[in-house]
XYZ file of C-alpha atoms in Angstrom:
299
model
C 13.603 -22.606 -23.501
C 11.895 -20.023 -21.669
C 9.319 -17.718 -22.189
C 10.505 -14.760 -22.296
C 13.309 -12.956 -22.848
C 13.317 -9.964 -20.791
C 11.580 -8.444 -17.571
C 10.652 -4.579 -16.494
C 10.401 -4.481 -13.290
C 7.738 -1.557 -12.286
C 7.387 -0.281 -8.947
C 8.575 1.405 -5.701
C 9.399 0.688 -2.162
C 10.362 -2.547 -0.624
C 8.317 -4.885 -2.095
C 10.088 -3.799 -5.921
C 13.490 -4.169 -4.253
C 13.068 -7.210 -3.251
C 11.513 -8.929 -6.284
C 14.573 -6.391 -8.678
C 16.472 -8.963 -6.627
C 15.181 -11.855 -6.844
C 15.486 -11.552 -10.728
C 18.695 -10.642 -10.657
C 19.758 -12.969 -8.819
C 18.350 -16.068 -11.005
C 19.171 -13.716 -14.640
C 22.112 -16.550 -15.105
C 19.566 -19.254 -15.380
C 17.104 -17.685 -17.148
C 18.717 -15.704 -19.431
C 16.729 -12.798 -19.860
C 17.499 -9.269 -19.701
C 16.506 -6.971 -16.677
C 15.366 -3.075 -16.608
C 14.093 -1.247 -14.316
C 10.963 1.472 -14.447
C 10.089 3.993 -11.395
C 7.147 5.795 -11.793
C 6.195 7.334 -8.363
C 7.047 11.592 -8.175
C 9.845 12.358 -5.452
C 13.254 10.860 -3.458
C 14.782 7.823 -6.129
C 14.565 4.635 -3.695
C 17.278 2.062 -3.024
C 16.838 0.416 -6.620
C 18.743 2.993 -8.185
C 21.107 1.695 -6.047
C 20.458 -2.231 -6.878
C 20.444 -1.380 -10.103
C 23.886 0.457 -10.926
C 24.676 -2.201 -8.692
C 24.582 -4.763 -11.519
C 24.192 -3.295 -13.876
C 20.594 -3.190 -14.629
C 18.981 -0.323 -17.110
C 16.850 2.023 -14.348
C 13.927 4.261 -16.339
C 12.753 7.270 -13.866
C 9.433 7.979 -16.412
C 7.544 11.024 -13.738
C 5.085 11.316 -16.452
C 2.410 8.175 -18.134
C 2.793 9.815 -21.040
C 6.488 8.630 -21.230
C 5.691 5.670 -19.949
C 3.097 4.645 -21.279
C 5.866 5.233 -24.766
C 8.085 3.115 -23.221
C 6.560 -0.040 -23.609
C 4.629 0.267 -26.626
C 8.425 0.765 -27.413
C 8.888 -2.725 -26.698
C 10.036 -5.284 -29.402
C 10.947 -8.042 -27.004
C 8.062 -11.334 -25.570
C 8.705 -9.445 -22.306
C 7.833 -9.616 -18.679
C 6.625 -6.818 -17.073
C 6.236 -7.069 -13.189
C 4.082 -4.141 -11.605
C 4.853 -4.234 -7.426
C 4.116 -1.346 -4.950
C 3.125 0.509 -8.297
C 0.140 2.513 -8.577
C 0.770 4.220 -13.009
C -2.031 2.045 -14.057
C -1.226 0.691 -17.468
C -2.954 1.690 -20.603
C -5.181 -0.602 -23.272
C -2.046 -0.099 -26.030
C 0.540 -1.631 -23.377
C -1.839 -4.198 -21.677
C -2.775 -5.494 -25.449
C 0.312 -5.161 -27.319
C 1.123 -9.488 -27.940
C 5.140 -9.062 -26.642
C 4.431 -8.349 -23.469
C 2.454 -9.612 -20.213
C 1.596 -8.092 -16.922
C 1.693 -9.198 -13.541
C 0.619 -6.711 -10.736
C 1.157 -7.485 -6.704
C -2.130 -6.222 -4.894
C -2.162 -5.679 -1.119
C -6.086 -7.329 -0.427
C -7.136 -11.139 -1.341
C -8.956 -10.223 -4.393
C -11.745 -10.262 -5.912
C -12.441 -7.894 -2.179
C -10.953 -5.028 -1.752
C -9.560 -3.714 -5.256
C -8.125 -0.414 -6.059
C -5.988 2.136 -3.408
C -5.034 1.763 0.518
C -6.462 -0.797 0.824
C -4.360 -1.831 3.974
C -6.324 0.767 6.067
C -9.862 0.139 4.720
C -9.267 -3.630 6.353
C -8.238 -2.537 9.045
C -10.880 0.413 9.693
C -13.084 -2.018 8.721
C -12.412 -4.676 11.496
C -11.025 -7.036 9.172
C -9.721 -10.893 10.255
C -8.490 -12.078 7.687
C -6.072 -10.151 4.501
C -3.184 -11.008 2.538
C -0.987 -10.812 -1.190
C -2.888 -11.702 -4.172
C -0.806 -11.852 -7.742
C -3.048 -11.910 -11.000
C -2.732 -10.587 -13.957
C -3.508 -7.183 -15.500
C -6.411 -6.201 -17.781
C -7.927 -3.485 -18.704
C -9.610 -3.538 -15.509
C -8.339 -2.734 -12.862
C -7.577 -4.866 -11.173
C -9.623 -7.825 -12.273
C -7.369 -10.961 -14.066
C -7.060 -14.065 -13.079
C -5.863 -14.347 -10.367
C -1.614 -16.145 -10.372
C -0.924 -16.771 -6.431
C -2.975 -15.860 -3.254
C -2.543 -16.558 0.556
C -4.203 -14.882 3.101
C -2.549 -14.263 6.813
C -4.776 -12.484 10.131
C -4.803 -9.004 11.181
C -4.229 -8.001 15.136
C -5.474 -6.608 16.734
C -2.995 -3.633 17.430
C -1.556 -3.665 14.223
C -0.814 -0.312 12.198
C -1.281 -0.743 8.981
C 2.411 0.324 8.395
C 3.087 -2.743 10.169
C 0.502 -5.351 8.603
C 1.767 -3.449 4.430
C 5.362 -5.531 5.325
C 3.358 -8.820 6.815
C 1.536 -8.607 3.653
C 4.252 -7.552 1.097
C 6.700 -11.136 2.678
C 4.292 -12.916 2.372
C 3.744 -11.785 -1.314
C 7.812 -12.677 -2.146
C 7.167 -15.815 -1.503
C 4.158 -15.911 -3.365
C 6.148 -14.607 -6.046
C 9.318 -17.098 -6.207
C 7.143 -19.200 -5.582
C 5.068 -19.434 -8.898
C 8.185 -17.471 -10.578
C 9.307 -20.853 -12.372
C 6.054 -21.557 -13.661
C 5.002 -18.237 -15.148
C 8.724 -17.969 -16.712
C 7.754 -20.929 -18.131
C 3.942 -19.458 -20.030
C 2.373 -22.541 -17.212
C 0.291 -20.214 -15.485
C -3.293 -19.402 -16.486
C -4.445 -17.783 -13.097
C -7.722 -18.379 -11.583
C -11.246 -16.691 -12.134
C -11.801 -14.033 -9.488
C -15.615 -14.542 -10.154
C -16.291 -10.221 -9.993
C -19.230 -9.112 -8.480
C -19.922 -6.275 -9.282
C -22.410 -5.175 -7.890
C -20.599 -5.877 -4.241
C -17.489 -4.935 -5.369
C -16.253 -1.710 -4.132
C -13.438 -0.011 -5.609
C -11.432 2.076 -2.873
C -9.916 4.930 -4.824
C -6.281 7.217 -3.048
C -8.506 10.285 -1.933
C -10.240 7.810 -0.398
C -9.673 8.026 3.590
C -11.099 6.441 5.753
C -13.719 7.974 8.618
C -13.049 11.359 6.479
C -10.655 12.040 8.294
C -11.862 12.994 11.606
C -13.132 11.398 14.709
C -16.076 12.730 17.194
C -14.373 13.035 20.491
C -17.084 11.413 22.001
C -15.958 8.255 20.005
C -15.721 5.594 21.480
C -12.140 4.938 21.839
C -11.722 1.540 20.439
C -13.330 3.128 17.641
C -10.945 6.318 17.278
C -7.653 3.695 17.853
C -9.084 1.898 14.868
C -8.934 5.469 12.680
C -5.761 5.966 14.135
C -4.492 2.446 13.897
C -5.382 2.846 9.974
C -3.914 5.722 8.555
C -0.918 4.474 10.557
C 1.631 4.489 7.487
C 5.117 5.605 10.396
C 7.349 7.771 8.123
C 5.365 7.735 5.179
C 2.742 9.997 5.319
C 0.072 8.550 3.442
C -3.049 9.769 3.898
C -3.171 14.483 6.094
C -3.241 14.058 9.835
C -6.586 13.008 11.326
C -8.621 15.645 13.096
C -11.044 16.704 15.373
C -12.388 19.055 17.923
C -11.552 19.735 20.959
C -14.388 20.594 23.855
C -13.768 23.859 23.397
C -14.543 23.585 19.717
C -10.802 24.530 17.926
C -9.928 22.196 15.492
C -7.671 19.630 16.276
C -4.664 17.849 14.131
C -3.528 14.342 16.101
C 0.385 14.374 15.939
C 0.614 10.903 17.453
C -1.103 8.144 19.803
C -0.883 5.172 22.128
C -3.019 3.119 24.175
C -2.220 2.374 27.690
C -3.319 1.851 30.919
C -5.403 3.977 33.086
C -3.454 6.490 35.564
C -4.547 4.820 38.458
C -7.626 3.358 37.243
C -9.225 6.439 38.111
C -9.895 8.913 34.392
C -13.232 8.387 34.502
C -13.976 11.096 31.769
C -12.092 13.152 28.422
C -9.519 15.212 30.085
C -8.193 17.406 27.777
C -4.841 19.384 29.121
C -4.601 23.088 26.199
C -0.691 24.083 27.928
C 0.420 20.764 27.138
C -1.366 19.723 24.348
C -2.488 16.233 24.920
C -5.601 14.229 24.757
C -6.611 11.720 27.332
C -9.966 8.907 26.849
C -10.330 6.734 28.664
C -12.167 3.473 27.808
C -12.624 1.184 31.263
C -8.946 0.350 32.436
C -7.741 2.203 29.303
C -6.883 5.184 28.248
C -6.239 6.646 24.313
C -3.123 9.509 24.735
C -3.387 12.173 22.204
C -0.933 14.770 21.220
C -1.849 17.661 19.067
C -1.369 20.494 17.510
C -4.454 23.227 16.458
C -5.293 23.415 12.822
C -4.044 26.242 10.808
C -7.343 28.272 10.182
C -8.745 27.931 13.767
C -4.922 29.266 14.570
C -5.860 31.692 12.711
C -8.551 32.634 13.152
C -7.858 33.422 16.864
């Protein structure tokens, strides 16, 4: 006899889709009902089509009160799986005796709780990070962890690449512990929190405050750019700097390459082509930029 007779998945993106598909594939074994809740605003993701294909109820609830009411009305013994989810569960949902919530976090708790932490581990020059599944409690990212696994942070890795790597680990971990969770046999391991040493990262925080000095080392600049690089997703505003002539610009793209004929020695700014070459030893960081609107209007 399994402990839960309903599973509700709430989240967005690849990890949510992978978890949904796994839960659907194993429905026959466990006999639970399934539903998917999407809270994140914006375009409806691919999970809606997966739900339609397999006749899984799909709810798009962009308002926090809608999500709260939805789960507060739940009467079945339900496991909520939070995967790629930014909704913070209120106390009256967490306290319901018939609901258990587990959450995927893209770092090795108790370090790096909060939002966009893939960016912060890169920016802070960490060499190791990983994935955590933990129970949801009233303290953000404080619940006992169910699964943890680490991975290396390669020297040139970008935020979107590291995120994908961590999500793959998280999926493997979910599969590993799912049967024990369904049997109600996983109590989890205490994080042994020391809040005096535990920094919370918030969605409004940007590594480097979103800017760099053009005279900084290219390694420092390159690290910042990699840390905020989520590919086609605009998680952060574009990084800014000031050129040698005082114009404020936003960086559109970047590339680390070998210097031209090994002769680039000083900062080179091509104002016509809107490119910057920042040299360091045998390497050069190539940047493409646009002039920021405030400087364009002033000029």
